[in-house]
Structure formats: C-alpha cells, structure tokens
Amino acid sequence: MDTRELTVVVGSFVGFQLLCSVVSPLLSTTISPGYAQLPSHKHIEWNSRMVSTVHALIVGFFCLYILWFDDVVNANPVWGDPSLVKLNVAITCGYLLYDLVLLACNWSTMGDSFFVCHHLAALYAYGYVLTRGVLPYFANFRLISELSTPFVNQRWFFEALKYPRSHRMVVLNGLAMAVVFFLVRIAVMPSYWASVFATFGTPEFERLGLGAQVAWIISCIALDILNTIWMYKITRGAYKVLMGTRGRKGKDAAECLDKKDHINNHTD
C-alpha cells in the first residue's frame, strides 16, 4: 500500500467518525424532529446508518464510473491499472475500520460477531487489492452491491420513527429495496462469473498465486449464496405486501423485509 492509499484509508476513517458523531446528529435533528425523541442507543444506530448510506452512495457511484470509463481495468480485470479502484477500496477499508471501532464501543447494543468476522474477512480480501494491486475489476464489481444499502437503512429509519408498515412510503421503499437488491446483487451474477471463468487457466490467473485465488473464489461463492437466500426472503415479503395479505401473513411479510435491515447495513 503506497502513501496515497494509506492517506485515503486514514482520511476515510476520520471522516466517517466525524460524520457519525458530529454531522449526523446536527443534520438529523434539523430534518427529522422524531430523531430527538429516540433513546440514546437508537441515536447511535441512526447515526451509524446515516454514515452507512453516505458510504454506500460514494462507493457505489464510484464503482459505476470505473466500470463505464476505466478502460484499462476493464481490459485486464486481473492485473489492470488499479489506481481508481484502490482509491475506492481504500475508502471502504476506512469505513470498515470505523465500523469495527463503533461496534466495539457499543457492543452491548450493536455488537454482532457476524459483522466482525465479515469486516475482518473483507479487510483481508481488499488488502490484496491495496498491497498487490490485483483483481481490480472484480473488487470494484463486488462493491456495486452497496447501492442497495440506502434502501435498507431507509426502512430502518421508517421503523425507528414508528411509521406504520402499511404506510405508502414504507411499502414503496420496501419494493424499491427488492428491485435494487435484485439488480445489483442477483442480476449481475451471470456477467460477473462469466468474467471470472474467462480468467481461469490464463497466465494472469496463475500469477495471482494460490492464496489470492482461494480468497477470491471462495469469498465470492459464499457471498452469492447469501445474496440468493436474502433475495428469496425479500421476494416473499414483497409478494405478500403486493397481494395485500392480512393478519399473521402480513406480519410475516414485514418480517421478511426486515431481515435485510441488519444484513446489508455493512459493506460486502
């Protein structure tokens, strides 16, 4: 990792800390009167999700820009010039470190061993990109999934403010979450894996070494299995909402949508 990427990681970490502790409380108090009425532990998670949304939008749109305009990375997905991708990954690494600190400091209310393992694994995988400059296209492609995160966080905001689950905005956000999740996590699978398989047996693939190969392939398989399971649950919930199911089924539908609340507050 060179000085530029290290500076971005540190700057990202500090910036997200300030956004969580200073900017989010001031902004949230102004735009949402209900924020002040929430208990303190809800304030912490609210601010955390505000940061999560900001991170997701920055990284997600940066990913799209790289996919559309970075011809070098697209031409050689394994060893192409990773300059822009490394900046994007550095932002994400700073966010992951910030979130680990936040979880550690608020373990009684927000602590989750799954997220700690997820973050550490992600930092390990992204470390290959920052230190060796490998797999820039694939690292960038995976980060597109962050574009579904704002809808997940928005659903939590509605829930925290006690919006009825039948409220039009809640339903529309839930359906939008399902659509965007499908587009950025499921629909992209064939294209992604076609690119992966195209590298097998090539000199570029062999240069990676076994460690990078295993970390890359195994993590992607596990992630896509989880994405498929989550998509199934979201689809069931969205279908029941659209069909206007009442009673216990309606409650189950909302719970199915709610399952995404904690799964995707963090980066992949």
Tab-separated table of C-alpha atoms in Angstrom:
chain	number	residue	atom	x	y	z
A	1	MET	CA	0.000	0.000	0.000
A	2	ASP	CA	1.512	3.326	-1.001
A	3	THR	CA	1.209	6.638	0.815
A	4	ARG	CA	-1.791	7.810	-1.228
A	5	GLU	CA	-3.940	4.784	-0.389
A	6	LEU	CA	-2.889	4.865	3.270
A	7	THR	CA	-3.849	8.546	3.438
A	8	VAL	CA	-7.268	7.756	1.935
A	9	VAL	CA	-7.844	4.943	4.443
A	10	VAL	CA	-6.973	7.195	7.385
A	11	GLY	CA	-8.940	10.126	5.960
A	12	SER	CA	-11.945	7.907	5.334
A	13	PHE	CA	-11.775	6.545	8.892
A	14	VAL	CA	-11.580	10.021	10.436
A	15	GLY	CA	-14.191	11.464	8.083
A	16	PHE	CA	-16.747	8.775	8.853
A	17	GLN	CA	-16.093	9.184	12.582
A	18	LEU	CA	-16.840	12.912	12.323
A	19	LEU	CA	-19.889	12.263	10.174
A	20	CYS	CA	-21.252	9.860	12.783
A	21	SER	CA	-20.505	11.885	15.915
A	22	VAL	CA	-20.956	15.480	14.697
A	23	VAL	CA	-22.592	15.911	11.294
A	24	SER	CA	-25.312	13.272	11.522
A	25	PRO	CA	-26.735	14.397	14.901
A	26	LEU	CA	-26.913	18.038	13.770
A	27	LEU	CA	-28.394	17.222	10.380
A	28	SER	CA	-30.829	14.620	11.707
A	29	THR	CA	-32.161	16.966	14.379
A	30	THR	CA	-32.857	19.532	11.673
A	31	ILE	CA	-34.537	17.349	9.066
A	32	SER	CA	-36.309	14.870	11.354
A	33	PRO	CA	-37.973	16.094	14.564
A	34	GLY	CA	-38.523	12.479	15.602
A	35	TYR	CA	-34.773	11.948	15.941
A	36	ALA	CA	-34.600	13.894	19.227
A	37	GLN	CA	-37.271	11.679	20.754
A	38	LEU	CA	-35.377	8.440	20.163
A	39	PRO	CA	-33.487	6.750	23.034
A	40	SER	CA	-29.722	7.142	23.081
A	41	HIS	CA	-28.956	3.683	21.673
A	42	LYS	CA	-31.247	4.450	18.739
A	43	HIS	CA	-29.308	7.677	18.148
A	44	ILE	CA	-26.117	5.664	17.812
A	45	GLU	CA	-27.584	3.254	15.291
A	46	TRP	CA	-29.321	6.079	13.423
A	47	ASN	CA	-26.020	7.926	13.047
A	48	SER	CA	-24.311	4.684	12.052
A	49	ARG	CA	-26.856	4.111	9.306
A	50	MET	CA	-26.501	7.679	8.076
A	51	VAL	CA	-22.786	7.014	7.662
A	52	SER	CA	-23.544	3.678	6.024
A	53	THR	CA	-25.796	5.390	3.475
A	54	VAL	CA	-23.204	8.070	2.681
A	55	HIS	CA	-20.506	5.428	2.252
A	56	ALA	CA	-22.757	3.291	0.046
A	57	LEU	CA	-23.597	6.191	-2.268
A	58	ILE	CA	-19.979	7.339	-2.606
A	59	VAL	CA	-18.575	3.875	-3.235
A	60	GLY	CA	-21.495	2.648	-5.332
A	61	PHE	CA	-21.452	5.506	-7.821
A	62	PHE	CA	-17.649	5.465	-7.930
A	63	CYS	CA	-17.929	1.780	-8.895
A	64	LEU	CA	-20.276	2.598	-11.760
A	65	TYR	CA	-17.928	5.307	-13.015
A	66	ILE	CA	-14.992	2.875	-13.038
A	67	LEU	CA	-16.992	0.193	-14.846
A	68	TRP	CA	-18.140	2.620	-17.517
A	69	PHE	CA	-14.986	4.674	-18.060
A	70	ASP	CA	-11.872	2.856	-16.768
A	71	ASP	CA	-10.873	1.034	-19.960
A	72	VAL	CA	-7.587	-0.286	-18.548
A	73	VAL	CA	-9.267	-2.136	-15.665
A	74	ASN	CA	-11.984	-3.488	-17.937
A	75	ALA	CA	-9.428	-4.702	-20.480
A	76	ASN	CA	-7.374	-6.609	-17.895
A	77	PRO	CA	-9.588	-7.442	-14.894
A	78	VAL	CA	-6.849	-9.302	-13.016
A	79	TRP	CA	-3.812	-7.024	-13.426
A	80	GLY	CA	-5.195	-3.812	-14.972
A	81	ASP	CA	-4.107	-0.442	-13.559
A	82	PRO	CA	-5.856	-0.413	-10.161
A	83	SER	CA	-5.350	3.292	-9.343
A	84	LEU	CA	-9.013	4.336	-9.188
A	85	VAL	CA	-10.158	1.015	-7.759
A	86	LYS	CA	-7.573	1.252	-4.983
A	87	LEU	CA	-8.945	4.653	-4.013
A	88	ASN	CA	-12.468	3.244	-3.853
A	89	VAL	CA	-11.323	0.207	-1.868
A	90	ALA	CA	-9.330	2.469	0.466
A	91	ILE	CA	-12.494	4.448	1.219
A	92	THR	CA	-14.267	1.195	2.037
A	93	CYS	CA	-11.401	-0.025	4.235
A	94	GLY	CA	-11.553	3.222	6.199
A	95	TYR	CA	-15.290	2.699	6.610
A	96	LEU	CA	-14.811	-0.902	7.766
A	97	LEU	CA	-12.255	0.174	10.377
A	98	TYR	CA	-14.568	2.951	11.579
A	99	ASP	CA	-17.459	0.492	11.856
A	100	LEU	CA	-15.350	-2.017	13.796
A	101	VAL	CA	-14.493	0.699	16.314
A	102	LEU	CA	-18.158	1.709	16.539
A	103	LEU	CA	-19.235	-1.898	17.150
A	104	ALA	CA	-16.549	-2.372	19.807
A	105	CYS	CA	-17.541	0.813	21.628
A	106	ASN	CA	-21.257	-0.074	21.555
A	107	TRP	CA	-21.077	-3.843	21.784
A	108	SER	CA	-23.969	-4.184	24.246
A	109	THR	CA	-26.448	-2.613	21.816
A	110	MET	CA	-24.887	-3.103	18.374
A	111	GLY	CA	-22.324	-5.872	18.784
A	112	ASP	CA	-22.548	-8.731	16.303
A	113	SER	CA	-19.861	-11.391	15.851
A	114	PHE	CA	-21.010	-11.979	12.270
A	115	PHE	CA	-20.262	-8.395	11.297
A	116	VAL	CA	-16.854	-8.510	12.968
A	117	CYS	CA	-15.952	-11.645	11.005
A	118	HIS	CA	-17.389	-10.112	7.835
A	119	HIS	CA	-15.389	-6.902	8.235
A	120	LEU	CA	-12.138	-8.687	9.021
A	121	ALA	CA	-12.582	-11.006	6.032
A	122	ALA	CA	-13.363	-8.050	3.779
A	123	LEU	CA	-10.288	-6.171	5.003
A	124	TYR	CA	-8.181	-9.261	4.308
A	125	ALA	CA	-9.546	-9.605	0.781
A	126	TYR	CA	-9.253	-5.895	-0.027
A	127	GLY	CA	-5.724	-5.982	1.351
A	128	TYR	CA	-4.715	-7.879	-1.806
A	129	VAL	CA	-6.027	-5.017	-3.913
A	130	LEU	CA	-4.288	-2.313	-1.880
A	131	THR	CA	-0.936	-4.081	-1.428
A	132	ARG	CA	-0.576	-6.055	-4.672
A	133	GLY	CA	-2.946	-4.208	-6.999
A	134	VAL	CA	-4.599	-7.458	-8.114
A	135	LEU	CA	-8.192	-8.180	-9.213
A	136	PRO	CA	-9.213	-4.514	-9.548
A	137	TYR	CA	-12.171	-5.204	-11.839
A	138	PHE	CA	-13.615	-7.892	-9.584
A	139	ALA	CA	-13.110	-5.932	-6.366
A	140	ASN	CA	-14.845	-2.963	-7.934
A	141	PHE	CA	-17.677	-5.110	-9.283
A	142	ARG	CA	-18.478	-6.545	-5.854
A	143	LEU	CA	-18.778	-3.066	-4.339
A	144	ILE	CA	-21.682	-2.216	-6.658
A	145	SER	CA	-23.853	-4.172	-4.228
A	146	GLU	CA	-23.589	-1.202	-1.856
A	147	LEU	CA	-26.212	0.617	-3.935
A	148	SER	CA	-28.909	-1.449	-2.218
A	149	THR	CA	-27.821	-0.329	1.256
A	150	PRO	CA	-29.560	3.108	1.342
A	151	PHE	CA	-32.952	1.446	0.906
A	152	VAL	CA	-32.207	-0.960	3.761
A	153	ASN	CA	-31.234	1.929	6.013
A	154	GLN	CA	-34.259	3.971	4.990
A	155	ARG	CA	-36.514	1.121	6.032
A	156	TRP	CA	-34.870	1.153	9.469
A	157	PHE	CA	-35.388	4.925	9.711
A	158	PHE	CA	-39.100	4.485	8.988
A	159	GLU	CA	-39.276	1.765	11.624
A	160	ALA	CA	-37.451	3.889	14.216
A	161	LEU	CA	-39.856	6.779	13.579
A	162	LYS	CA	-42.782	4.357	14.009
A	163	TYR	CA	-44.185	4.682	10.515
A	164	PRO	CA	-46.946	2.088	10.028
A	165	ARG	CA	-45.763	-0.799	7.909
A	166	SER	CA	-48.738	-0.191	5.669
A	167	HIS	CA	-47.663	3.425	5.038
A	168	ARG	CA	-47.227	4.130	1.357
A	169	MET	CA	-43.643	5.354	1.719
A	170	VAL	CA	-42.665	2.274	3.716
A	171	VAL	CA	-44.185	-0.062	1.135
A	172	LEU	CA	-42.627	1.788	-1.806
A	173	ASN	CA	-39.217	1.791	-0.151
A	174	GLY	CA	-39.505	-1.922	0.571
A	175	LEU	CA	-40.390	-2.690	-3.031
A	176	ALA	CA	-37.594	-0.427	-4.298
A	177	MET	CA	-35.209	-2.255	-1.984
A	178	ALA	CA	-36.249	-5.568	-3.506
A	179	VAL	CA	-35.798	-4.309	-7.078
A	180	VAL	CA	-32.431	-2.648	-6.479
A	181	PHE	CA	-31.167	-5.626	-4.486
A	182	PHE	CA	-32.027	-7.887	-7.409
A	183	LEU	CA	-30.335	-5.603	-9.936
A	184	VAL	CA	-27.050	-5.056	-8.073
A	185	ARG	CA	-26.651	-8.436	-6.366
A	186	ILE	CA	-28.506	-11.083	-8.385
A	187	ALA	CA	-28.871	-9.915	-11.985
A	188	VAL	CA	-25.146	-9.165	-12.191
A	189	MET	CA	-24.115	-12.714	-11.244
A	190	PRO	CA	-24.011	-14.219	-14.770
A	191	SER	CA	-21.866	-11.374	-16.092
A	192	TYR	CA	-19.576	-11.467	-13.076
A	193	TRP	CA	-18.993	-15.210	-13.121
A	194	ALA	CA	-18.539	-15.235	-16.893
A	195	SER	CA	-15.666	-12.805	-16.356
A	196	VAL	CA	-14.283	-14.969	-13.550
A	197	PHE	CA	-14.357	-18.175	-15.629
A	198	ALA	CA	-12.733	-16.354	-18.557
A	199	THR	CA	-9.607	-15.811	-16.439
A	200	PHE	CA	-9.142	-19.472	-15.459
A	201	GLY	CA	-6.018	-21.014	-16.944
A	202	THR	CA	-4.625	-17.712	-18.174
A	203	PRO	CA	-1.113	-16.516	-17.243
A	204	GLU	CA	-2.696	-13.607	-15.350
A	205	PHE	CA	-4.681	-16.018	-13.191
A	206	GLU	CA	-1.637	-18.167	-12.457
A	207	ARG	CA	0.369	-15.111	-11.375
A	208	LEU	CA	-2.102	-14.496	-8.544
A	209	GLY	CA	-0.885	-17.433	-6.508
A	210	LEU	CA	-2.991	-19.892	-4.533
A	211	GLY	CA	-3.706	-17.581	-1.596
A	212	ALA	CA	-5.288	-14.843	-3.694
A	213	GLN	CA	-7.123	-17.363	-5.876
A	214	VAL	CA	-8.723	-19.113	-2.916
A	215	ALA	CA	-9.613	-15.891	-1.084
A	216	TRP	CA	-11.193	-14.501	-4.243
A	217	ILE	CA	-13.233	-17.505	-5.390
A	218	ILE	CA	-14.387	-18.862	-2.016
A	219	SER	CA	-15.483	-15.458	-0.712
A	220	CYS	CA	-17.451	-14.737	-3.885
A	221	ILE	CA	-19.220	-18.106	-3.801
A	222	ALA	CA	-20.189	-17.657	-0.138
A	223	LEU	CA	-21.412	-14.124	-0.753
A	224	ASP	CA	-23.556	-15.081	-3.737
A	225	ILE	CA	-25.134	-17.954	-1.825
A	226	LEU	CA	-26.104	-15.497	0.912
A	227	ASN	CA	-27.365	-12.989	-1.663
A	228	THR	CA	-29.578	-15.653	-3.212
A	229	ILE	CA	-31.042	-16.635	0.166
A	230	TRP	CA	-31.690	-12.996	1.054
A	231	MET	CA	-33.268	-12.343	-2.333
A	232	TYR	CA	-35.666	-15.231	-1.783
A	233	LYS	CA	-36.736	-13.820	1.585
A	234	ILE	CA	-37.152	-10.311	0.211
A	235	THR	CA	-39.177	-11.566	-2.745
A	236	ARG	CA	-41.536	-13.466	-0.455
A	237	GLY	CA	-42.041	-10.376	1.681
A	238	ALA	CA	-42.582	-8.101	-1.327
A	239	TYR	CA	-45.072	-10.548	-2.859
A	240	LYS	CA	-47.136	-10.699	0.315
A	241	VAL	CA	-47.161	-6.913	0.591
A	242	LEU	CA	-48.311	-6.556	-3.021
A	243	MET	CA	-51.050	-9.130	-2.502
A	244	GLY	CA	-52.323	-7.185	0.483
A	245	THR	CA	-52.024	-10.128	2.872
A	246	ARG	CA	-53.505	-9.507	6.304
A	247	GLY	CA	-53.175	-10.969	9.762
A	248	ARG	CA	-50.217	-13.165	10.567
A	249	LYS	CA	-49.186	-13.432	6.937
A	250	GLY	CA	-48.931	-9.672	6.714
A	251	LYS	CA	-46.723	-9.660	9.791
A	252	ASP	CA	-44.522	-12.349	8.274
A	253	ALA	CA	-44.196	-10.288	5.112
A	254	ALA	CA	-42.936	-7.299	7.039
A	255	GLU	CA	-40.558	-9.520	8.984
A	256	CYS	CA	-39.175	-10.947	5.743
A	257	LEU	CA	-38.387	-7.455	4.530
A	258	ASP	CA	-36.976	-6.576	7.936
A	259	LYS	CA	-34.428	-9.379	7.717
A	260	LYS	CA	-32.437	-7.189	5.348
A	261	ASP	CA	-32.137	-4.439	7.924
A	262	HIS	CA	-29.038	-5.816	9.603
A	263	ILE	CA	-27.647	-7.930	6.785
A	264	ASN	CA	-26.842	-5.068	4.454
A	265	ASN	CA	-26.066	-2.173	6.713
A	266	HIS	CA	-22.420	-3.104	6.109
A	267	THR	CA	-20.290	-3.456	3.063
A	268	ASP	CA	-19.564	-6.693	1.232
